[in-house]
mmCIF file with all atom_site columns, C-alpha atoms in Angstrom:
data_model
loop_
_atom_site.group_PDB
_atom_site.id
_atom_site.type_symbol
_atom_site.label_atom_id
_atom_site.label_alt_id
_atom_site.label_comp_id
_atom_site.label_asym_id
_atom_site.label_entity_id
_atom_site.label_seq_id
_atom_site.pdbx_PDB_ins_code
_atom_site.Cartn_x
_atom_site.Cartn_y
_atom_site.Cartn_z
_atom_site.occupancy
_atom_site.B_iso_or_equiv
_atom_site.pdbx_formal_charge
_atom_site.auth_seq_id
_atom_site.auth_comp_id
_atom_site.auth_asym_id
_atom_site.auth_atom_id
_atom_site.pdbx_PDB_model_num
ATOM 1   C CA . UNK E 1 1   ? 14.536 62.545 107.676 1.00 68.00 ? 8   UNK E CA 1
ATOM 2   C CA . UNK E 1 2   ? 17.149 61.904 110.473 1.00 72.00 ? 9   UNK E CA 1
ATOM 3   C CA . UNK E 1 3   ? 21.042 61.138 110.023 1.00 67.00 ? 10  UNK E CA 1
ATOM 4   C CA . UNK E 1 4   ? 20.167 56.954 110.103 1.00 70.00 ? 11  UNK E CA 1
ATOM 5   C CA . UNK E 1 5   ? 17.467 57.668 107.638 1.00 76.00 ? 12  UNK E CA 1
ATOM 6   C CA . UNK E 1 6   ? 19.828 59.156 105.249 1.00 73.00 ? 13  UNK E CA 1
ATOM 7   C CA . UNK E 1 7   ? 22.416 56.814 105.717 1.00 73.00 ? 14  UNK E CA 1
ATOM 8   C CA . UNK E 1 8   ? 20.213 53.877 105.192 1.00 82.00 ? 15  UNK E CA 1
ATOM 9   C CA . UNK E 1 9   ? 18.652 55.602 102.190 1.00 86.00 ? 16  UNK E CA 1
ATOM 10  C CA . UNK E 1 10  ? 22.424 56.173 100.460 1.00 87.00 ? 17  UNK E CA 1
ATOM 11  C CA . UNK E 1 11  ? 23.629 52.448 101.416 1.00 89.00 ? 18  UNK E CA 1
ATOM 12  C CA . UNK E 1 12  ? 20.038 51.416 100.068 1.00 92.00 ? 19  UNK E CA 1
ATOM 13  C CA . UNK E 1 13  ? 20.944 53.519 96.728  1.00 93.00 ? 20  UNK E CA 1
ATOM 14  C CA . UNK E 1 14  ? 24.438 51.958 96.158  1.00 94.00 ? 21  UNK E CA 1
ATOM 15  C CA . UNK E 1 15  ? 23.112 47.857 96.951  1.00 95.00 ? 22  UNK E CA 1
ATOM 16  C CA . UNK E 1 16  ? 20.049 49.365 94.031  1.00 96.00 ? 23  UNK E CA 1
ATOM 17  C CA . UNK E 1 17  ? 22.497 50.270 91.595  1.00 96.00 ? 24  UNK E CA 1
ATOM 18  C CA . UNK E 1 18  ? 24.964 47.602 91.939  1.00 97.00 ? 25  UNK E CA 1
ATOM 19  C CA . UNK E 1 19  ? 22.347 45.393 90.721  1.00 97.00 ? 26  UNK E CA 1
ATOM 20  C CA . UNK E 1 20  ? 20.900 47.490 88.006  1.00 97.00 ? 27  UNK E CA 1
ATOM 21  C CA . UNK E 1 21  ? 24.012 47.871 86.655  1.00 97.00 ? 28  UNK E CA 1
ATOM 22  C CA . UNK E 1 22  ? 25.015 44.291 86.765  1.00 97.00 ? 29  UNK E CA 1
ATOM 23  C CA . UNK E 1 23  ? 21.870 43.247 85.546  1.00 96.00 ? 30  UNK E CA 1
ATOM 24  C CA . UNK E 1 24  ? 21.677 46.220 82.477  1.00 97.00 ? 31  UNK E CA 1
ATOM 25  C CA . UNK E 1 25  ? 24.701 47.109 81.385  1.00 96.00 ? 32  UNK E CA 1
ATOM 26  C CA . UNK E 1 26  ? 26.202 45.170 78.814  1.00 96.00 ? 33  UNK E CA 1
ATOM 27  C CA . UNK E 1 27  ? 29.676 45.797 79.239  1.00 94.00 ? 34  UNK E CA 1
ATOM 28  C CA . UNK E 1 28  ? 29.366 44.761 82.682  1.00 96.00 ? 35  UNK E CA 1
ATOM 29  C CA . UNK E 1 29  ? 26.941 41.297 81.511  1.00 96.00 ? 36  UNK E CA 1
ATOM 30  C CA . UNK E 1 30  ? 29.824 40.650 79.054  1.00 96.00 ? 37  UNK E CA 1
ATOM 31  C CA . UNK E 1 31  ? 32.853 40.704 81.702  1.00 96.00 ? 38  UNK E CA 1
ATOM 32  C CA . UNK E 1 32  ? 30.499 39.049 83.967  1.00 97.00 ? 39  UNK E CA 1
ATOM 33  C CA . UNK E 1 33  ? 29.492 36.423 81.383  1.00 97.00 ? 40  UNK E CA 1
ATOM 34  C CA . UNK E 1 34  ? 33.626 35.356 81.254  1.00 97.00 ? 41  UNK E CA 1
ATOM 35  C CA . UNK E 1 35  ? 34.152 35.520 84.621  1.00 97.00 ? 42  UNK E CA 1
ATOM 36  C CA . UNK E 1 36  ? 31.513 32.646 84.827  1.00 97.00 ? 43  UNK E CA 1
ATOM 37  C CA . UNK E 1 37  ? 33.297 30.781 81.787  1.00 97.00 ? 44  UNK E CA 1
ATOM 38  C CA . UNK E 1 38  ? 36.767 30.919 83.923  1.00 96.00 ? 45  UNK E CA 1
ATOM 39  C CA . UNK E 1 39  ? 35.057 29.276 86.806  1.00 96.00 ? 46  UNK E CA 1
ATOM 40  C CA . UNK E 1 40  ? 34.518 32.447 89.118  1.00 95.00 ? 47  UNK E CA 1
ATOM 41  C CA . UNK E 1 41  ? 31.056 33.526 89.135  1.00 96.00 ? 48  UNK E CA 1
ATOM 42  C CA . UNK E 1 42  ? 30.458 37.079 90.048  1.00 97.00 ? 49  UNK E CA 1
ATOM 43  C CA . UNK E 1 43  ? 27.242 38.449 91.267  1.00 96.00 ? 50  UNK E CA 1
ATOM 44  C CA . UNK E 1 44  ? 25.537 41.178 93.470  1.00 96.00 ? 51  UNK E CA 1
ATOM 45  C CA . UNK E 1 45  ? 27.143 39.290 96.623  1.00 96.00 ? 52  UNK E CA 1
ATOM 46  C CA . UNK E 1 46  ? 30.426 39.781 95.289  1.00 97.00 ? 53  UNK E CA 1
ATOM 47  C CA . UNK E 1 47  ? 29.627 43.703 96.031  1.00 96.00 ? 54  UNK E CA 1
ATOM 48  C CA . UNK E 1 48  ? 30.040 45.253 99.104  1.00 94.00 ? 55  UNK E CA 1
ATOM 49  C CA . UNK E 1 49  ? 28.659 49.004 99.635  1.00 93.00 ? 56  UNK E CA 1
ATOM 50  C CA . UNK E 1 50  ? 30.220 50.200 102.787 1.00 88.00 ? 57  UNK E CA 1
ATOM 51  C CA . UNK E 1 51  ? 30.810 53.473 104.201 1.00 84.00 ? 58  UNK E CA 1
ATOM 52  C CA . UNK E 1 52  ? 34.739 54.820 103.633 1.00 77.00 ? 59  UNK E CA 1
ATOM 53  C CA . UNK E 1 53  ? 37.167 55.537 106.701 1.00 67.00 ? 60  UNK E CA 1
ATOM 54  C CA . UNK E 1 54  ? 36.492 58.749 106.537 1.00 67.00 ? 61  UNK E CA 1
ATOM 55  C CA . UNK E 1 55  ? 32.929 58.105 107.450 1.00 65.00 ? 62  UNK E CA 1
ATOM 56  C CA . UNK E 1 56  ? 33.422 56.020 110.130 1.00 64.00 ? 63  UNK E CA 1
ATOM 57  C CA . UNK E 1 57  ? 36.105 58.183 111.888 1.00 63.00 ? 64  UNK E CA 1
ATOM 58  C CA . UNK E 1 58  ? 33.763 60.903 111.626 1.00 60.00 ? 65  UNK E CA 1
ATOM 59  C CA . UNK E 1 59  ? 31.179 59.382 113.029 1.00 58.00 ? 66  UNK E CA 1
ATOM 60  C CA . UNK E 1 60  ? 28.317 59.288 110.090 1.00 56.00 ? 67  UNK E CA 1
ATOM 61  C CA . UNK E 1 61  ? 28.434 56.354 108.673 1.00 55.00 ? 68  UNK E CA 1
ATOM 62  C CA . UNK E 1 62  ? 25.652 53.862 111.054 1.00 47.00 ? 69  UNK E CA 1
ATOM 63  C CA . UNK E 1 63  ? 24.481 51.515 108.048 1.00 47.00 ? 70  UNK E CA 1
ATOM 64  C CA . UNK E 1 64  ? 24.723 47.951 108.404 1.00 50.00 ? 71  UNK E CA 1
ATOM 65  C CA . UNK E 1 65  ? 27.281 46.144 110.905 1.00 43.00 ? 72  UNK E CA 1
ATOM 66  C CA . UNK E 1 66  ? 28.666 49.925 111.431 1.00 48.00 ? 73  UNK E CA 1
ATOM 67  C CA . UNK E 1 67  ? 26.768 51.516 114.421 1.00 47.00 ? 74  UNK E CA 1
ATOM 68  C CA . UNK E 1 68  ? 26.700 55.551 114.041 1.00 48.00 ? 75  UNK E CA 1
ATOM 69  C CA . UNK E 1 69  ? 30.081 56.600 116.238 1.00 49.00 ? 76  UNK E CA 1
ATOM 70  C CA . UNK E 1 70  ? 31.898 53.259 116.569 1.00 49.00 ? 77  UNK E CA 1
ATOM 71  C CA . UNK E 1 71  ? 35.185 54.417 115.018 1.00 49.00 ? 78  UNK E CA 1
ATOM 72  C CA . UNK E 1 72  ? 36.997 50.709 115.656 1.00 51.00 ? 79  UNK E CA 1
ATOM 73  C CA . UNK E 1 73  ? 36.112 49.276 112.539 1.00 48.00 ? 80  UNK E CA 1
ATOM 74  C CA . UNK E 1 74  ? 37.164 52.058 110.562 1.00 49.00 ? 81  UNK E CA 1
ATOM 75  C CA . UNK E 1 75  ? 40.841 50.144 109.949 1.00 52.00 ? 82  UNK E CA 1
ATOM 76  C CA . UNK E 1 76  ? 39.062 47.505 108.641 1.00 51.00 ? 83  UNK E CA 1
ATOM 77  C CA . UNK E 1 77  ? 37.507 49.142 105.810 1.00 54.00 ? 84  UNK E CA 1
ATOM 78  C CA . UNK E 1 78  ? 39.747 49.129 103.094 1.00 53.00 ? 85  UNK E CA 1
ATOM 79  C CA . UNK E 1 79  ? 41.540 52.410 102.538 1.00 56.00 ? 86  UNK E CA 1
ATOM 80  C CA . UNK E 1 80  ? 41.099 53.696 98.956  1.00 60.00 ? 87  UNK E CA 1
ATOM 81  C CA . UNK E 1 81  ? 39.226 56.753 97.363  1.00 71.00 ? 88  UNK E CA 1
ATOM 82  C CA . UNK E 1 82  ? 35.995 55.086 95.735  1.00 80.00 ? 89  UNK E CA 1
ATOM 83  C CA . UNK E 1 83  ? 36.392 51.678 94.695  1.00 87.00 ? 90  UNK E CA 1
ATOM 84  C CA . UNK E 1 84  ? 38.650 48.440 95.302  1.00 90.00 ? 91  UNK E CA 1
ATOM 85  C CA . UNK E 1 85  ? 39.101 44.810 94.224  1.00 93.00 ? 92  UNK E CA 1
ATOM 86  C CA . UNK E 1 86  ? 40.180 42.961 96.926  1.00 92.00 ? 93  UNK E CA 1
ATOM 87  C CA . UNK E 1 87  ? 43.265 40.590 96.357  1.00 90.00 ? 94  UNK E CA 1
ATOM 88  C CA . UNK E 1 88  ? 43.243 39.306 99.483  1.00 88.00 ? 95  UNK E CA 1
ATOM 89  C CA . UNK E 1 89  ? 40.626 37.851 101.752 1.00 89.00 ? 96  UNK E CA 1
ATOM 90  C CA . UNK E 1 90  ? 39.816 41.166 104.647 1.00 86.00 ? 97  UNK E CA 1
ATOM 91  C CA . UNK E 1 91  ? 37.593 41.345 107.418 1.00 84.00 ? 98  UNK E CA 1
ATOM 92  C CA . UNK E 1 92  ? 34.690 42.919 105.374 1.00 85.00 ? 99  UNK E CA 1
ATOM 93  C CA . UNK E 1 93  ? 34.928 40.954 101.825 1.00 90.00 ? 100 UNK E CA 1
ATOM 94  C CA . UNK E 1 94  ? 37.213 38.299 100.584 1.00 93.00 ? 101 UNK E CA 1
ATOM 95  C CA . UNK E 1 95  ? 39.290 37.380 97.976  1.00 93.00 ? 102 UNK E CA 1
ATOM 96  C CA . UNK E 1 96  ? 37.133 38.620 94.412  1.00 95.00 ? 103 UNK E CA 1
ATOM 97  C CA . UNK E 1 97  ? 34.626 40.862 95.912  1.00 96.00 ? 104 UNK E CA 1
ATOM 98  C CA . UNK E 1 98  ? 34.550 44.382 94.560  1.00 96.00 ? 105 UNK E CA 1
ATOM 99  C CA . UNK E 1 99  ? 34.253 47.132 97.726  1.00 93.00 ? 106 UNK E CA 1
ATOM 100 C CA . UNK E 1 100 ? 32.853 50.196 97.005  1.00 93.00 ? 107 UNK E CA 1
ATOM 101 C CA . UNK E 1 101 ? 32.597 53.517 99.363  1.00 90.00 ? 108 UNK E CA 1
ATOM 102 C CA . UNK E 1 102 ? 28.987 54.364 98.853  1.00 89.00 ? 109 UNK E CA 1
ATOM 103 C CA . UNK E 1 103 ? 28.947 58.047 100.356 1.00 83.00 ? 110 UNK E CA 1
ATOM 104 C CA . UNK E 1 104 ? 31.751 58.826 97.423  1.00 84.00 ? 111 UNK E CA 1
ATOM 105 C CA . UNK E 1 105 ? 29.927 57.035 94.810  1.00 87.00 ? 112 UNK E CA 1
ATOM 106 C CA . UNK E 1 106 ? 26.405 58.540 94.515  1.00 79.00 ? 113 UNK E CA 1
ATOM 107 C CA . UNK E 1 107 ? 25.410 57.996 91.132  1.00 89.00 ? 114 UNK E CA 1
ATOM 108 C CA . UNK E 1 108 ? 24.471 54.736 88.943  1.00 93.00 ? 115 UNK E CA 1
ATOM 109 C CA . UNK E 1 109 ? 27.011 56.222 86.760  1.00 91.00 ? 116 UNK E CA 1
ATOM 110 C CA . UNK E 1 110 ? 29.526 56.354 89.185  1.00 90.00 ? 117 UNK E CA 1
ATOM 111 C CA . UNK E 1 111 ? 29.260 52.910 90.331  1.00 94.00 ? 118 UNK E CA 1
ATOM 112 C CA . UNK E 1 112 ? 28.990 51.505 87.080  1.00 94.00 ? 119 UNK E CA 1
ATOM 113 C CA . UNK E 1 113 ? 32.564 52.819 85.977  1.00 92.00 ? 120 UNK E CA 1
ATOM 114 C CA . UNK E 1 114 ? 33.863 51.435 89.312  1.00 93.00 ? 121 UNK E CA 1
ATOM 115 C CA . UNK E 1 115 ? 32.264 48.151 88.296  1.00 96.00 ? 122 UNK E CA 1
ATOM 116 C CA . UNK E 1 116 ? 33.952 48.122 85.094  1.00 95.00 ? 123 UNK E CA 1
ATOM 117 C CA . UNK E 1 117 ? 36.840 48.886 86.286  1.00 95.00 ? 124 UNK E CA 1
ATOM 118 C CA . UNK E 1 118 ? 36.936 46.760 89.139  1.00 95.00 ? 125 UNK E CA 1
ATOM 119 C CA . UNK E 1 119 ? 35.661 43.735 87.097  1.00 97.00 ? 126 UNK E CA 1
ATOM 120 C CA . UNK E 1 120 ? 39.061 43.690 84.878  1.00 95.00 ? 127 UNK E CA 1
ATOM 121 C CA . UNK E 1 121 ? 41.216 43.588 87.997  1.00 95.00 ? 128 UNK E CA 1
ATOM 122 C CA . UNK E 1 122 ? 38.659 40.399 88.491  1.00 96.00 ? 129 UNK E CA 1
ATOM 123 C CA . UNK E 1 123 ? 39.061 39.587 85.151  1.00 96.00 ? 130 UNK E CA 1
ATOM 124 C CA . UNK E 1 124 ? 43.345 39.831 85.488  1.00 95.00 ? 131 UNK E CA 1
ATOM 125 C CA . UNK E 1 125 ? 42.950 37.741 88.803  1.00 94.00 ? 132 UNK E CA 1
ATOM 126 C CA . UNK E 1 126 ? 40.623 34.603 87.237  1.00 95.00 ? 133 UNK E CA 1
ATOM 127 C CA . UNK E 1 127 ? 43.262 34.212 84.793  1.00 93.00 ? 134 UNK E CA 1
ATOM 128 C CA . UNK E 1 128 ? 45.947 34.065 86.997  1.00 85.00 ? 135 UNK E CA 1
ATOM 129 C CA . UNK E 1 129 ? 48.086 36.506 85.993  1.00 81.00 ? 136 UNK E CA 1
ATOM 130 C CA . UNK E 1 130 ? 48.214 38.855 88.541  1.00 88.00 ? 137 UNK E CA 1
ATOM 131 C CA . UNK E 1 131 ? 50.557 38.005 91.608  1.00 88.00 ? 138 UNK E CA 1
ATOM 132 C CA . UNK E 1 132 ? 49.256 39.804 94.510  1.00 82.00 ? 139 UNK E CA 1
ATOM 133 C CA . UNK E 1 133 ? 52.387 40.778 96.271  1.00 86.00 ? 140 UNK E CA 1
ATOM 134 C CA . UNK E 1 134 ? 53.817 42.002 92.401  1.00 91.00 ? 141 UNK E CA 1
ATOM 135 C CA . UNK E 1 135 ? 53.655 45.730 92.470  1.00 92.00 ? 142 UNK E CA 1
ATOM 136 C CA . UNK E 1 136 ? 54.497 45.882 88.449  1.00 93.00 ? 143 UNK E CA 1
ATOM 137 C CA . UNK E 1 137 ? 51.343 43.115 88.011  1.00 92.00 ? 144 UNK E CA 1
ATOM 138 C CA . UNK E 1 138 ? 49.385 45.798 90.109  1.00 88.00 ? 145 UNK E CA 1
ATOM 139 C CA . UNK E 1 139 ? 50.799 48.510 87.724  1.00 91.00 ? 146 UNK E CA 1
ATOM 140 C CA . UNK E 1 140 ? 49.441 46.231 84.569  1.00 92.00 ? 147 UNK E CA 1
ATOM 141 C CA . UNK E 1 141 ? 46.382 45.328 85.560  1.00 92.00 ? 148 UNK E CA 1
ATOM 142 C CA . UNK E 1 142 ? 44.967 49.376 86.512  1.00 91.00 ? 149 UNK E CA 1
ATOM 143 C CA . UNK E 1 143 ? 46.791 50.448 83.338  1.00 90.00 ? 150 UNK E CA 1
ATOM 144 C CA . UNK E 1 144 ? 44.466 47.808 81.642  1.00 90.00 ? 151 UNK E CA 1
ATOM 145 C CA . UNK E 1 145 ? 41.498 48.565 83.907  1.00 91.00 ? 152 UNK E CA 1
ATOM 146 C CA . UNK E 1 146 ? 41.773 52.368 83.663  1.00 88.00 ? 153 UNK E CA 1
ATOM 147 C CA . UNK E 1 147 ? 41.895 52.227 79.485  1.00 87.00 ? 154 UNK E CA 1
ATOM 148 C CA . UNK E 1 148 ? 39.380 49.173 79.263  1.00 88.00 ? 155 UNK E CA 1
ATOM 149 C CA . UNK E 1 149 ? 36.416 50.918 81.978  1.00 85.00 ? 156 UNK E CA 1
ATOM 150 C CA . UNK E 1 150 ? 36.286 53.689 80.355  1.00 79.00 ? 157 UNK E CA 1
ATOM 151 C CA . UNK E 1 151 ? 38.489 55.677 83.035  1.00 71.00 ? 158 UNK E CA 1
ATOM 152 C CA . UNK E 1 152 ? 40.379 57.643 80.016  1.00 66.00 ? 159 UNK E CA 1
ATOM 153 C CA . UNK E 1 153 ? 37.390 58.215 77.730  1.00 59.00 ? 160 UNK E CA 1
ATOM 154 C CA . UNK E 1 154 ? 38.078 62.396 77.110  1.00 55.00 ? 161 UNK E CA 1
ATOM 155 C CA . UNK E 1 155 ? 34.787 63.030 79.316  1.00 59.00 ? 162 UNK E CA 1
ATOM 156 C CA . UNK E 1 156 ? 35.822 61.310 82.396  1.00 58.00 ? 163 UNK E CA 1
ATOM 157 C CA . UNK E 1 157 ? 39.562 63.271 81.800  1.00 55.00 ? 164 UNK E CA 1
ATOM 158 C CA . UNK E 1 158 ? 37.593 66.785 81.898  1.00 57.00 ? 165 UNK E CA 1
ATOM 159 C CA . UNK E 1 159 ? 35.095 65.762 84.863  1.00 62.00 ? 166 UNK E CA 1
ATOM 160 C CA . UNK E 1 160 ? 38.591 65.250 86.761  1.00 56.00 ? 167 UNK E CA 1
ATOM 161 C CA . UNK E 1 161 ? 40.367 68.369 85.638  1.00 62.00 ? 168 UNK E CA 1
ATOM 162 C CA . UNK E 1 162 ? 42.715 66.953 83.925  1.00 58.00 ? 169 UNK E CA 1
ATOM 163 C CA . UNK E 1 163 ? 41.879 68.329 80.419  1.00 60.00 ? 170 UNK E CA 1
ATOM 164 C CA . UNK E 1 164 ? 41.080 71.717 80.039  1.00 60.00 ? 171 UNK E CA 1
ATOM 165 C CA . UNK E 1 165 ? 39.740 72.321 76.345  1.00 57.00 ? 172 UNK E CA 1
ATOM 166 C CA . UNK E 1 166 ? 39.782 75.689 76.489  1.00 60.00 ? 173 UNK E CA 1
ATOM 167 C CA . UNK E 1 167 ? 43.235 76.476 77.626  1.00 58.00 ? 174 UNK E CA 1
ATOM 168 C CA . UNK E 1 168 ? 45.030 73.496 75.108  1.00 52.00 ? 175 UNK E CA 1
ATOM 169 C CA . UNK E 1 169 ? 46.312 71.389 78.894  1.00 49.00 ? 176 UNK E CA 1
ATOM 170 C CA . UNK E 1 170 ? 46.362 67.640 78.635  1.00 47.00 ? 177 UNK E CA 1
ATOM 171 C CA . UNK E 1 171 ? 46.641 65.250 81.178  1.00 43.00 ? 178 UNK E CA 1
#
């Protein structure tokens, strides 16, 4: 399998799940569902897979409108670790769109706590409450998203480190 192979098989993996996910799980359906009701319809479109910065800088990342080794676009992509809702229109998804870094989410499982996540910061925003330039709005809404995705279910703590059960550390 060459290097575009691969790449087009991971970016082909994340755009699979994405719509698994939204179309199976029911936490997702549900938030989904109200996002509808609130007049802001969110579907598969809404997500964009893309490769991070780091992938682009470095030269592997040659899936879609990112050619392997063209490093200018890598500013574009939004800089976070895994995952983003985008409060502001960019140059790769606009205003509502979820953005997530398919070579650091490989699993369904992965993307579908990003989703969750992500879809309460979509949530916050359809309701208006969230001012986009308010850093303590910011702070509220991935408080809310972190407890209400699933982020600080006792699992997810240990998978990170931050719990060790053994030694009595909590995070």
């Amino acid at each position: 399998m060459s290097a575009a192979d691969f790449l087009n098989e991971i970016h082909t993996k994340c755009v699979d799940h994405v719509r698994d996910v939204l179309e199976h799980v029911n936490t997702v359906s549900y938030i989904t569902g109200v996002l509808e009701q609130l007049g802001r319809p969110f579907t598969a479109d809404n997500v964009k897979c893309v490769p991070s910065r780091e992938a682009i800088a470095s030269g592997r990342a040659a899936v879609g409108a990112v050619p392997a080794g063209d490093t200018s676009i890598a500013s574009t992509v939004p800089n976070m670790t895994e995952a983003g809702y985008m409060w502001t229109d960019t140059t790769i998804a606009r205003r509502g769109d979820i953005v997530l870094h398919e070579d650091q989410l490989r699993t369904r499982e992965d993307i579908e706590r990003s989703l969750r996540h992500e879809l309460i910061h979509a949530f916050d925003d359809a309701r208006g409450y969230v001012e986009p330039t308010n850093c303590y709005h910011h702070a509220c809404s991935e408080i809310r998203a972190a407890r209400l995705s699933g982020d600080c279910f006792v699992s997810q703590e240990v998978k990170r480190g931050n719990i060790d059960l053994f030694s009595g550390r909590s995070c």
